[in-house]
Amino acid sequence: MRFLSYCSFSDKRLLCVQRLKVVIKKWLTLIILMEMGKRLKESRNFVRDFFIQRHPDAESSL
């Protein structure tokens, strides 16, 4: 809801639109980074589990 305050106090419509674009880009970047982080974590767990399946005695060393 913070982006609404940008518009309400702005006299110029163009400035408001530019600020909205910046806020939207920041949110999209944040969401994309969070998704990439989740996938990285999942793939790391997959590699670890695969390694443990191949080398059961190595589980204690991880």
JSON list of C-alpha atoms in Angstrom, two decimals:
[
{"chain": "A", "resi": 1, "resn": "MET", "atom": "CA", "xyz": [0.00, 0.00, 0.00]},
{"chain": "A", "resi": 2, "resn": "ARG", "atom": "CA", "xyz": [3.02, 2.29, 0.16]},
{"chain": "A", "resi": 3, "resn": "PHE", "atom": "CA", "xyz": [2.87, 3.04, -3.55]},
{"chain": "A", "resi": 4, "resn": "LEU", "atom": "CA", "xyz": [-0.55, 4.71, -3.11]},
{"chain": "A", "resi": 5, "resn": "SER", "atom": "CA", "xyz": [1.02, 7.40, -0.94]},
{"chain": "A", "resi": 6, "resn": "TYR", "atom": "CA", "xyz": [3.43, 8.21, -3.78]},
{"chain": "A", "resi": 7, "resn": "CYS", "atom": "CA", "xyz": [0.50, 8.99, -6.04]},
{"chain": "A", "resi": 8, "resn": "SER", "atom": "CA", "xyz": [-1.65, 10.92, -3.59]},
{"chain": "A", "resi": 9, "resn": "PHE", "atom": "CA", "xyz": [1.05, 13.46, -2.75]},
{"chain": "A", "resi": 10, "resn": "SER", "atom": "CA", "xyz": [2.33, 13.82, -6.31]},
{"chain": "A", "resi": 11, "resn": "ASP", "atom": "CA", "xyz": [1.21, 16.75, -8.46]},
{"chain": "A", "resi": 12, "resn": "LYS", "atom": "CA", "xyz": [2.63, 15.39, -11.67]},
{"chain": "A", "resi": 13, "resn": "ARG", "atom": "CA", "xyz": [1.16, 12.25, -13.12]},
{"chain": "A", "resi": 14, "resn": "LEU", "atom": "CA", "xyz": [4.40, 11.28, -14.88]},
{"chain": "A", "resi": 15, "resn": "LEU", "atom": "CA", "xyz": [6.37, 11.33, -11.62]},
{"chain": "A", "resi": 16, "resn": "CYS", "atom": "CA", "xyz": [3.75, 9.11, -10.01]},
{"chain": "A", "resi": 17, "resn": "VAL", "atom": "CA", "xyz": [3.93, 6.59, -12.86]},
{"chain": "A", "resi": 18, "resn": "GLN", "atom": "CA", "xyz": [7.73, 6.53, -12.73]},
{"chain": "A", "resi": 19, "resn": "ARG", "atom": "CA", "xyz": [7.69, 5.87, -8.99]},
{"chain": "A", "resi": 20, "resn": "LEU", "atom": "CA", "xyz": [5.11, 3.12, -9.43]},
{"chain": "A", "resi": 21, "resn": "LYS", "atom": "CA", "xyz": [7.32, 1.46, -12.04]},
{"chain": "A", "resi": 22, "resn": "VAL", "atom": "CA", "xyz": [10.30, 1.52, -9.68]},
{"chain": "A", "resi": 23, "resn": "VAL", "atom": "CA", "xyz": [8.26, -0.01, -6.84]},
{"chain": "A", "resi": 24, "resn": "ILE", "atom": "CA", "xyz": [6.85, -2.73, -9.11]},
{"chain": "A", "resi": 25, "resn": "LYS", "atom": "CA", "xyz": [10.32, -3.58, -10.45]},
{"chain": "A", "resi": 26, "resn": "LYS", "atom": "CA", "xyz": [11.67, -3.87, -6.91]},
{"chain": "A", "resi": 27, "resn": "TRP", "atom": "CA", "xyz": [8.84, -6.21, -5.89]},
{"chain": "A", "resi": 28, "resn": "LEU", "atom": "CA", "xyz": [9.28, -8.37, -8.98]},
{"chain": "A", "resi": 29, "resn": "THR", "atom": "CA", "xyz": [13.03, -8.60, -8.39]},
{"chain": "A", "resi": 30, "resn": "LEU", "atom": "CA", "xyz": [12.42, -9.62, -4.78]},
{"chain": "A", "resi": 31, "resn": "ILE", "atom": "CA", "xyz": [9.90, -12.30, -5.79]},
{"chain": "A", "resi": 32, "resn": "ILE", "atom": "CA", "xyz": [12.23, -13.69, -8.48]},
{"chain": "A", "resi": 33, "resn": "LEU", "atom": "CA", "xyz": [15.17, -13.83, -6.06]},
{"chain": "A", "resi": 34, "resn": "MET", "atom": "CA", "xyz": [13.03, -15.65, -3.47]},
{"chain": "A", "resi": 35, "resn": "GLU", "atom": "CA", "xyz": [11.95, -18.22, -6.06]},
{"chain": "A", "resi": 36, "resn": "MET", "atom": "CA", "xyz": [15.55, -18.75, -7.18]},
{"chain": "A", "resi": 37, "resn": "GLY", "atom": "CA", "xyz": [16.57, -19.23, -3.55]},
{"chain": "A", "resi": 38, "resn": "LYS", "atom": "CA", "xyz": [13.87, -21.86, -3.02]},
{"chain": "A", "resi": 39, "resn": "ARG", "atom": "CA", "xyz": [14.91, -23.77, -6.12]},
{"chain": "A", "resi": 40, "resn": "LEU", "atom": "CA", "xyz": [18.58, -23.60, -5.18]},
{"chain": "A", "resi": 41, "resn": "LYS", "atom": "CA", "xyz": [17.76, -25.01, -1.75]},
{"chain": "A", "resi": 42, "resn": "GLU", "atom": "CA", "xyz": [15.67, -27.80, -3.28]},
{"chain": "A", "resi": 43, "resn": "SER", "atom": "CA", "xyz": [18.42, -28.74, -5.73]},
{"chain": "A", "resi": 44, "resn": "ARG", "atom": "CA", "xyz": [21.03, -28.75, -2.96]},
{"chain": "A", "resi": 45, "resn": "ASN", "atom": "CA", "xyz": [18.86, -31.10, -0.91]},
{"chain": "A", "resi": 46, "resn": "PHE", "atom": "CA", "xyz": [18.39, -33.30, -3.97]},
{"chain": "A", "resi": 47, "resn": "VAL", "atom": "CA", "xyz": [22.15, -33.54, -4.55]},
{"chain": "A", "resi": 48, "resn": "ARG", "atom": "CA", "xyz": [22.76, -34.31, -0.88]},
{"chain": "A", "resi": 49, "resn": "ASP", "atom": "CA", "xyz": [20.07, -37.03, -0.81]},
{"chain": "A", "resi": 50, "resn": "PHE", "atom": "CA", "xyz": [21.39, -38.53, -4.05]},
{"chain": "A", "resi": 51, "resn": "PHE", "atom": "CA", "xyz": [24.92, -38.62, -2.63]},
{"chain": "A", "resi": 52, "resn": "ILE", "atom": "CA", "xyz": [23.66, -40.28, 0.57]},
{"chain": "A", "resi": 53, "resn": "GLN", "atom": "CA", "xyz": [21.84, -42.92, -1.48]},
{"chain": "A", "resi": 54, "resn": "ARG", "atom": "CA", "xyz": [25.04, -43.70, -3.39]},
{"chain": "A", "resi": 55, "resn": "HIS", "atom": "CA", "xyz": [27.29, -43.59, -0.30]},
{"chain": "A", "resi": 56, "resn": "PRO", "atom": "CA", "xyz": [25.25, -44.52, 2.80]},
{"chain": "A", "resi": 57, "resn": "ASP", "atom": "CA", "xyz": [28.32, -44.52, 5.06]},
{"chain": "A", "resi": 58, "resn": "ALA", "atom": "CA", "xyz": [29.07, -40.87, 4.15]},
{"chain": "A", "resi": 59, "resn": "GLU", "atom": "CA", "xyz": [25.92, -39.56, 5.85]},
{"chain": "A", "resi": 60, "resn": "SER", "atom": "CA", "xyz": [27.71, -39.05, 9.16]},
{"chain": "A", "resi": 61, "resn": "SER", "atom": "CA", "xyz": [30.41, -36.92, 7.53]},
{"chain": "A", "resi": 62, "resn": "LEU", "atom": "CA", "xyz": [27.93, -34.42, 6.03]}
]
